[in-house]
Amino acid sequence: MRSMWRYLLTRLLLGIPLLIGITAVSFFLMKMAPGDPLAHMMDPSINPDMLIQIRQNLGLDLPWYRQYFHWLRALLSGNLGYSMLTGQSVSETLVSRLPATLGLSLASLLVTLVGGTIWGLFTAWKSPHWIEKSLSFLAILCLSLPTFWLGMVLIIVFSLQLDWFPSSGMNDPLLYGQPFVLRWQNTLWHAVLPVTALSIGSMAAISRYVRYEAGSLFRQPFVLVARARGLSERRVTYHVWRNSLLPMITLLGLELPGLVSGAYLIEYIFSWPGMGQVLLSAVFARDYPVMMGGLLMTAVLIVLGSLLADLLYRVADPRIGKSV
Amino acid sequence: MLLSCFVLGCSGQKEPPVVKKTLRLRLAAEPGNLNPILSTDVYASTVEGMIFSGLLRVSSNMEMVPDLAASFEVSEDGKRYTFRLRKDVLWHDGRPFTAADVAFTMDVLLDPKTNTVRRSQYVIDGVPVRYSSPDPYTIFFELHKPFAPFLVALSMPILPKHLLKDVDINTATFNRRPVGTGPFTFETWQPGQFLMVQRNQNYYRTPAKLDQILFKVIPDTNTAIIALEKDEIDVLDISAKDLGRVKKMNPINLHTYDQLQYVYMGLNQKNPLFKDKRVREAIVRAIDREALVRHILKKQGTVTYLPGAKASWAYPSSVDVIHPYDPTASRALLTEAGFIPNAKTGVREKWGRPLSFILMVPKGNLDRERSAEMIQRYLKAVGIDVSLQLTEFQSLTQTLKAKQDPKPYDAALLGWSLGLDPDAYTVWHSKEYPNGFNFVGYNNPKVDDLLSRGRTEMDRGKRAIIYHEMLQILAEDAPYVFLYSPKANIGVHKRITGLASPSPLGVFLDIEDIDIRLVK
């Protein structure tokens, strides 16, 4: 247990120089891209000399490394700066968007895991040949569907044609000021289509992993022994499921940051008020503070995600902790 | 049919349902902020237009008329503007509006610490406008020389001094929770989702008929069209390619209007190829602009033979077609200029140098990309070789704004949105190169003179004559290939009434007149 804490502490401390490195390199790369927050203004009513003054106000006239150090210094005092485009504080911007993205991502993570596992186990578990084939085929089909296309199809079928779900948004604006429970129900209603669109692909991916992992596990001697000892098929499947978890933990650790940033297309199509929109428009507008804020957050998530996966691995597979 | 725009007030059963008239509009992106001095995007100005008001406003025939001002006069010499303010105006928080607010707004605009791009409009040839208020309901503006475009700048929304005098305007929370004097008061902004404004009961002009306006953020165009079809929004801008689909929607009326903008291909005059007027004219004559309008805009636009917008008062009522489509004449001009087709490649050349150039096109604008492809084909037909370079907008503007002479590009396909005032000094005057918006490096003393006279002449009729002459010269000279001016299409639900007659200012110009017909 003690070694576990030490390991955790070491990993966290190692994360700090890693983050500084990531942010410095990214800042440099951002600055290499042409333009700045004011460069896109092609407006003949704006005198170019006036922009020089604004650049000075924003500190854009300094060399890139000095701008980076200013950013870093403010960060150490807990300030992510202000958007150069909107004037809003970056932490406020990100915090206002994070819940929508996390909600969408976690919901789809849950759906992916539960759905993918059941799908995979069902495919692997003694099903008739034709079911197994068609489920595998379905998985490959779902894997290859482009997300934006799938999203659009879901909207057209389930919102426009069948009118079961709203087409976009996170809740009905006209419920503004209504009781919390009512709005929550409404949000869940709005979430069905985007979560589905976001989950189907990764659910299919997980099902493939589980299917192969479980498929080979079902042929392992320990399953034979279990069956020989007269364990019910449910118990057998449970043991197989536990053993098939290992590769999924690695997958999860890798997917965590992707879940936050990867939902962008879905957010765009479904007008979901997440971070994707903010970060992408920040990139196009060269809104450096917002880009850096988003980048730092993603980097922290990557570091934490891989750490979490390692820790889970140690819990799930006792062989690993001991050998260190 | 119960219309979705009427919301049942409270979920409790005892209270009768409250029916609110809500106009639901779409925003393709979220506004940056709602401070009219700082914001630069069209989404912000859409919302700000409901919340704020200025000394003047634009009338439906595109004239400047009093708004917060009760009356105004401009002195004979065009240097002194006197505004008498209305005394019945209240800020949304109940405080009275006075000349101190106007002076404060000017202070903020001219303060170098304010990150506003609008300062240029109040600094004329490097000299800031002077202003003073002898009493709470009078304000003077003094210019060091007459400057006709200044009038339009006076529609700038006025900010409340009492809420902003002690805060940093660049980062104030006010910018996301604005207080104005306009027909609607700010209600809420749910980031990434929607903004809502409520009718201002104390509005100094006729209060609006609508109870509230909802601005829904819907980035994806396809999703927005479905939202219109599903009756989740009432109004939507429709691009040419979606017209057919919207026309089939029964409850939607389509309105079409001209816009104050034109699309062009700018030719870098410092490039030796384009120095020869015959080559420029040949390029213009090689391109069938009518076909561009037909195929790319699906007829939702007009060919621009002059660098202006038909809807502007400075545009001549009848225009001769200058340099019409004529590939034969184009070839003849090129031959006359010394460019002879190479038998092998088909590309014309002079002294071994091929007649070829690179056209920069902003990435992501489909109409422009397709226009560029058509232009490429038309020019190939007369022996000019064009390579297209799709460029991200940021890096394109960086190239055009490069402070070097000559600038590192050949040609660029772009568009200009025109202001209400026809002054185009910054686009065509030789002084605006290389540090300015005359990035093609156009230099014609006659045009320079007309530009200077046009902005100092105060009489609209006389200005119109000056600009007619200038537009004619520009079209002849062809520093740009003037292409087309797209029309705007807007789909509006049939229950929405009180729309203004279509003009470049849109159909929602007088928001107070807009109403919703209740149908069961």
PDB file of C-alpha atoms in Angstrom, chain A residues 33-55 57-58 82 85-88 92 96-97 152 155-156 158-160 163-176 178-179 182 267-274 277-278 283-286, chain B residues 4-11 22 24 30-33 40 112-117 119-121 123 170-171 175-176 187-188 190-194 196 212 214 216-223 226-227 229-230 232 392-395 397-398 400-401 403 414 416 426-427 432 435-437 439:
ATOM      1  CA  ALA A  33       0.601  29.963 -36.960  1.00  0.00           C
ATOM      2  CA  PRO A  34      -0.063  33.095 -39.012  1.00  0.00           C
ATOM      3  CA  GLY A  35      -2.299  35.837 -37.645  1.00  0.00           C
ATOM      4  CA  ASP A  36      -3.366  36.941 -34.201  1.00  0.00           C
ATOM      5  CA  PRO A  37      -6.697  37.811 -32.519  1.00  0.00           C
ATOM      6  CA  LEU A  38      -6.916  41.056 -34.499  1.00  0.00           C
ATOM      7  CA  ALA A  39      -5.551  39.933 -37.849  1.00  0.00           C
ATOM      8  CA  HIS A  40      -8.830  38.578 -39.177  1.00  0.00           C
ATOM      9  CA  MET A  41     -10.390  42.023 -39.145  1.00  0.00           C
ATOM     10  CA  MET A  42     -10.764  42.976 -42.770  1.00  0.00           C
ATOM     11  CA  ASP A  43     -12.785  46.082 -42.100  1.00  0.00           C
ATOM     12  CA  PRO A  44     -11.933  49.234 -44.045  1.00  0.00           C
ATOM     13  CA  SER A  45     -13.454  51.340 -41.272  1.00  0.00           C
ATOM     14  CA  ILE A  46     -10.708  50.211 -38.909  1.00  0.00           C
ATOM     15  CA  ASN A  47      -7.501  52.164 -39.088  1.00  0.00           C
ATOM     16  CA  PRO A  48      -4.573  49.692 -38.943  1.00  0.00           C
ATOM     17  CA  ASP A  49      -2.690  52.016 -36.599  1.00  0.00           C
ATOM     18  CA  MET A  50      -5.443  51.685 -34.021  1.00  0.00           C
ATOM     19  CA  LEU A  51      -4.881  47.943 -33.944  1.00  0.00           C
ATOM     20  CA  ILE A  52      -1.271  48.499 -32.901  1.00  0.00           C
ATOM     21  CA  GLN A  53      -2.525  50.123 -29.707  1.00  0.00           C
ATOM     22  CA  ILE A  54      -4.832  47.181 -28.959  1.00  0.00           C
ATOM     23  CA  ARG A  55      -2.014  44.711 -29.628  1.00  0.00           C
ATOM     24  CA  ASN A  57      -2.810  46.485 -24.559  1.00  0.00           C
ATOM     25  CA  LEU A  58      -3.073  42.730 -25.006  1.00  0.00           C
ATOM     26  CA  TYR A  82      -8.910  36.712 -20.121  1.00  0.00           C
ATOM     27  CA  LEU A  85     -11.878  38.138 -28.048  1.00  0.00           C
ATOM     28  CA  THR A  86     -14.626  38.332 -25.476  1.00  0.00           C
ATOM     29  CA  GLY A  87     -12.865  39.751 -22.420  1.00  0.00           C
ATOM     30  CA  GLN A  88     -14.363  36.978 -20.317  1.00  0.00           C
ATOM     31  CA  GLU A  92     -15.127  31.210 -16.208  1.00  0.00           C
ATOM     32  CA  SER A  96     -19.355  27.313 -17.845  1.00  0.00           C
ATOM     33  CA  ARG A  97     -18.876  24.831 -20.674  1.00  0.00           C
ATOM     34  CA  MET A 152     -27.670  13.972 -38.880  1.00  0.00           C
ATOM     35  CA  ILE A 155     -31.953  13.940 -36.123  1.00  0.00           C
ATOM     36  CA  ILE A 156     -33.775  13.399 -39.377  1.00  0.00           C
ATOM     37  CA  PHE A 158     -36.010  10.442 -34.657  1.00  0.00           C
ATOM     38  CA  SER A 159     -36.600  14.159 -34.454  1.00  0.00           C
ATOM     39  CA  LEU A 160     -37.937  15.369 -37.789  1.00  0.00           C
ATOM     40  CA  ASP A 163     -40.820  13.568 -33.606  1.00  0.00           C
ATOM     41  CA  TRP A 164     -39.735  11.557 -30.554  1.00  0.00           C
ATOM     42  CA  PHE A 165     -36.880  13.837 -29.543  1.00  0.00           C
ATOM     43  CA  PRO A 166     -35.956  17.515 -29.936  1.00  0.00           C
ATOM     44  CA  SER A 167     -33.555  18.265 -32.793  1.00  0.00           C
ATOM     45  CA  SER A 168     -30.916  20.167 -30.903  1.00  0.00           C
ATOM     46  CA  GLY A 169     -29.920  22.079 -27.804  1.00  0.00           C
ATOM     47  CA  MET A 170     -29.507  20.961 -24.195  1.00  0.00           C
ATOM     48  CA  ASN A 171     -32.897  22.020 -22.942  1.00  0.00           C
ATOM     49  CA  ASP A 172     -35.929  24.003 -23.958  1.00  0.00           C
ATOM     50  CA  PRO A 173     -35.133  27.707 -23.454  1.00  0.00           C
ATOM     51  CA  LEU A 174     -38.756  28.410 -22.676  1.00  0.00           C
ATOM     52  CA  LEU A 175     -38.370  26.298 -19.524  1.00  0.00           C
ATOM     53  CA  TYR A 176     -35.948  28.932 -18.241  1.00  0.00           C
ATOM     54  CA  GLN A 178     -38.973  26.619 -14.280  1.00  0.00           C
ATOM     55  CA  PRO A 179     -38.396  24.076 -11.483  1.00  0.00           C
ATOM     56  CA  LEU A 182     -38.536  19.818 -14.980  1.00  0.00           C
ATOM     57  CA  GLU A 267     -21.677  19.205 -29.965  1.00  0.00           C
ATOM     58  CA  TYR A 268     -21.682  21.139 -33.208  1.00  0.00           C
ATOM     59  CA  ILE A 269     -24.429  19.144 -34.892  1.00  0.00           C
ATOM     60  CA  PHE A 270     -26.671  18.973 -31.841  1.00  0.00           C
ATOM     61  CA  SER A 271     -25.970  22.543 -30.667  1.00  0.00           C
ATOM     62  CA  TRP A 272     -24.729  21.044 -27.412  1.00  0.00           C
ATOM     63  CA  PRO A 273     -23.195  23.858 -25.333  1.00  0.00           C
ATOM     64  CA  GLY A 274     -19.899  22.131 -24.580  1.00  0.00           C
ATOM     65  CA  GLN A 277     -17.341  25.058 -29.847  1.00  0.00           C
ATOM     66  CA  VAL A 278     -15.408  27.425 -27.614  1.00  0.00           C
ATOM     67  CA  VAL A 283      -8.251  28.299 -32.518  1.00  0.00           C
ATOM     68  CA  PHE A 284      -9.638  30.048 -35.599  1.00  0.00           C
ATOM     69  CA  ALA A 285      -9.631  33.423 -33.881  1.00  0.00           C
ATOM     70  CA  ARG A 286      -6.147  32.881 -32.382  1.00  0.00           C
TER      71      ARG A 286
ATOM     72  CA  SER B   4     -44.805  25.559 -29.342  1.00  0.00           C
ATOM     73  CA  CYS B   5     -43.959  29.205 -28.863  1.00  0.00           C
ATOM     74  CA  PHE B   6     -46.577  29.613 -26.160  1.00  0.00           C
ATOM     75  CA  VAL B   7     -45.262  28.283 -22.968  1.00  0.00           C
ATOM     76  CA  LEU B   8     -47.462  27.362 -20.060  1.00  0.00           C
ATOM     77  CA  GLY B   9     -46.420  29.694 -17.297  1.00  0.00           C
ATOM     78  CA  CYS B  10     -46.122  27.702 -14.107  1.00  0.00           C
ATOM     79  CA  SER B  11     -46.348  23.976 -13.662  1.00  0.00           C
ATOM     80  CA  THR B  22     -41.797  34.784 -28.104  1.00  0.00           C
ATOM     81  CA  ARG B  24     -37.299  32.641 -31.729  1.00  0.00           C
ATOM     82  CA  GLU B  30     -22.377  32.668 -29.753  1.00  0.00           C
ATOM     83  CA  PRO B  31     -21.664  36.393 -29.452  1.00  0.00           C
ATOM     84  CA  GLY B  32     -18.233  37.274 -28.083  1.00  0.00           C
ATOM     85  CA  ASN B  33     -19.758  39.689 -25.620  1.00  0.00           C
ATOM     86  CA  THR B  40     -16.910  42.637 -33.367  1.00  0.00           C
ATOM     87  CA  PRO B 112      -6.358  53.993 -25.692  1.00  0.00           C
ATOM     88  CA  LYS B 113      -6.768  51.380 -22.952  1.00  0.00           C
ATOM     89  CA  THR B 114     -10.125  50.313 -24.368  1.00  0.00           C
ATOM     90  CA  ASN B 115      -9.661  47.389 -26.733  1.00  0.00           C
ATOM     91  CA  THR B 116     -12.082  48.734 -29.298  1.00  0.00           C
ATOM     92  CA  VAL B 117     -11.651  48.651 -33.047  1.00  0.00           C
ATOM     93  CA  ARG B 119     -12.010  54.171 -32.251  1.00  0.00           C
ATOM     94  CA  SER B 120     -11.023  54.822 -35.874  1.00  0.00           C
ATOM     95  CA  GLN B 121     -14.475  56.233 -36.596  1.00  0.00           C
ATOM     96  CA  VAL B 123     -10.416  59.935 -34.994  1.00  0.00           C
ATOM     97  CA  ASN B 170     -12.476  45.273 -21.283  1.00  0.00           C
ATOM     98  CA  THR B 171     -13.361  42.614 -18.742  1.00  0.00           C
ATOM     99  CA  ASN B 175     -20.315  42.834 -21.088  1.00  0.00           C
ATOM    100  CA  ARG B 176     -22.273  39.669 -20.460  1.00  0.00           C
ATOM    101  CA  GLU B 187     -32.866  38.595 -19.333  1.00  0.00           C
ATOM    102  CA  THR B 188     -30.406  35.709 -19.497  1.00  0.00           C
ATOM    103  CA  GLN B 190     -26.982  30.503 -21.083  1.00  0.00           C
ATOM    104  CA  PRO B 191     -23.527  29.927 -22.574  1.00  0.00           C
ATOM    105  CA  GLY B 192     -23.636  27.922 -25.791  1.00  0.00           C
ATOM    106  CA  GLN B 193     -27.401  27.563 -25.595  1.00  0.00           C
ATOM    107  CA  PHE B 194     -29.467  30.707 -25.844  1.00  0.00           C
ATOM    108  CA  MET B 196     -33.213  35.901 -24.007  1.00  0.00           C
ATOM    109  CA  GLN B 212     -39.602  38.319 -25.487  1.00  0.00           C
ATOM    110  CA  LEU B 214     -35.117  34.131 -27.830  1.00  0.00           C
ATOM    111  CA  LYS B 216     -30.934  30.067 -29.952  1.00  0.00           C
ATOM    112  CA  VAL B 217     -27.337  29.132 -30.698  1.00  0.00           C
ATOM    113  CA  ILE B 218     -27.465  26.516 -33.486  1.00  0.00           C
ATOM    114  CA  PRO B 219     -24.066  26.262 -35.206  1.00  0.00           C
ATOM    115  CA  ASP B 220     -24.866  23.619 -37.820  1.00  0.00           C
ATOM    116  CA  THR B 221     -26.855  24.859 -40.819  1.00  0.00           C
ATOM    117  CA  ASN B 222     -28.575  21.530 -41.470  1.00  0.00           C
ATOM    118  CA  THR B 223     -29.677  21.301 -37.867  1.00  0.00           C
ATOM    119  CA  ILE B 226     -34.573  21.058 -39.312  1.00  0.00           C
ATOM    120  CA  ALA B 227     -35.273  23.325 -36.353  1.00  0.00           C
ATOM    121  CA  GLU B 229     -39.079  22.801 -40.205  1.00  0.00           C
ATOM    122  CA  LYS B 230     -39.903  21.423 -36.751  1.00  0.00           C
ATOM    123  CA  GLU B 232     -38.393  25.185 -33.026  1.00  0.00           C
ATOM    124  CA  GLU B 392      -7.112  29.830 -44.067  1.00  0.00           C
ATOM    125  CA  PHE B 393      -8.616  33.298 -43.632  1.00  0.00           C
ATOM    126  CA  GLN B 394      -6.125  34.320 -40.936  1.00  0.00           C
ATOM    127  CA  SER B 395      -3.117  33.626 -43.091  1.00  0.00           C
ATOM    128  CA  THR B 397      -5.348  38.482 -44.256  1.00  0.00           C
ATOM    129  CA  GLN B 398      -1.820  38.352 -42.924  1.00  0.00           C
ATOM    130  CA  LEU B 400      -2.732  41.051 -47.675  1.00  0.00           C
ATOM    131  CA  LYS B 401      -1.802  43.199 -44.692  1.00  0.00           C
ATOM    132  CA  LYS B 403       3.708  45.825 -44.584  1.00  0.00           C
ATOM    133  CA  LEU B 414     -12.679  38.197 -51.387  1.00  0.00           C
ATOM    134  CA  TRP B 416     -16.391  43.629 -49.041  1.00  0.00           C
ATOM    135  CA  THR B 426      -9.551  53.268 -47.105  1.00  0.00           C
ATOM    136  CA  VAL B 427     -10.028  50.780 -49.942  1.00  0.00           C
ATOM    137  CA  GLU B 432      -3.812  53.414 -47.930  1.00  0.00           C
ATOM    138  CA  ASN B 435      -0.401  49.976 -44.699  1.00  0.00           C
ATOM    139  CA  GLY B 436      -4.155  50.002 -45.244  1.00  0.00           C
ATOM    140  CA  PHE B 437      -6.925  48.229 -47.054  1.00  0.00           C
ATOM    141  CA  PHE B 439      -3.892  46.003 -50.613  1.00  0.00           C
TER     142      PHE B 439
END
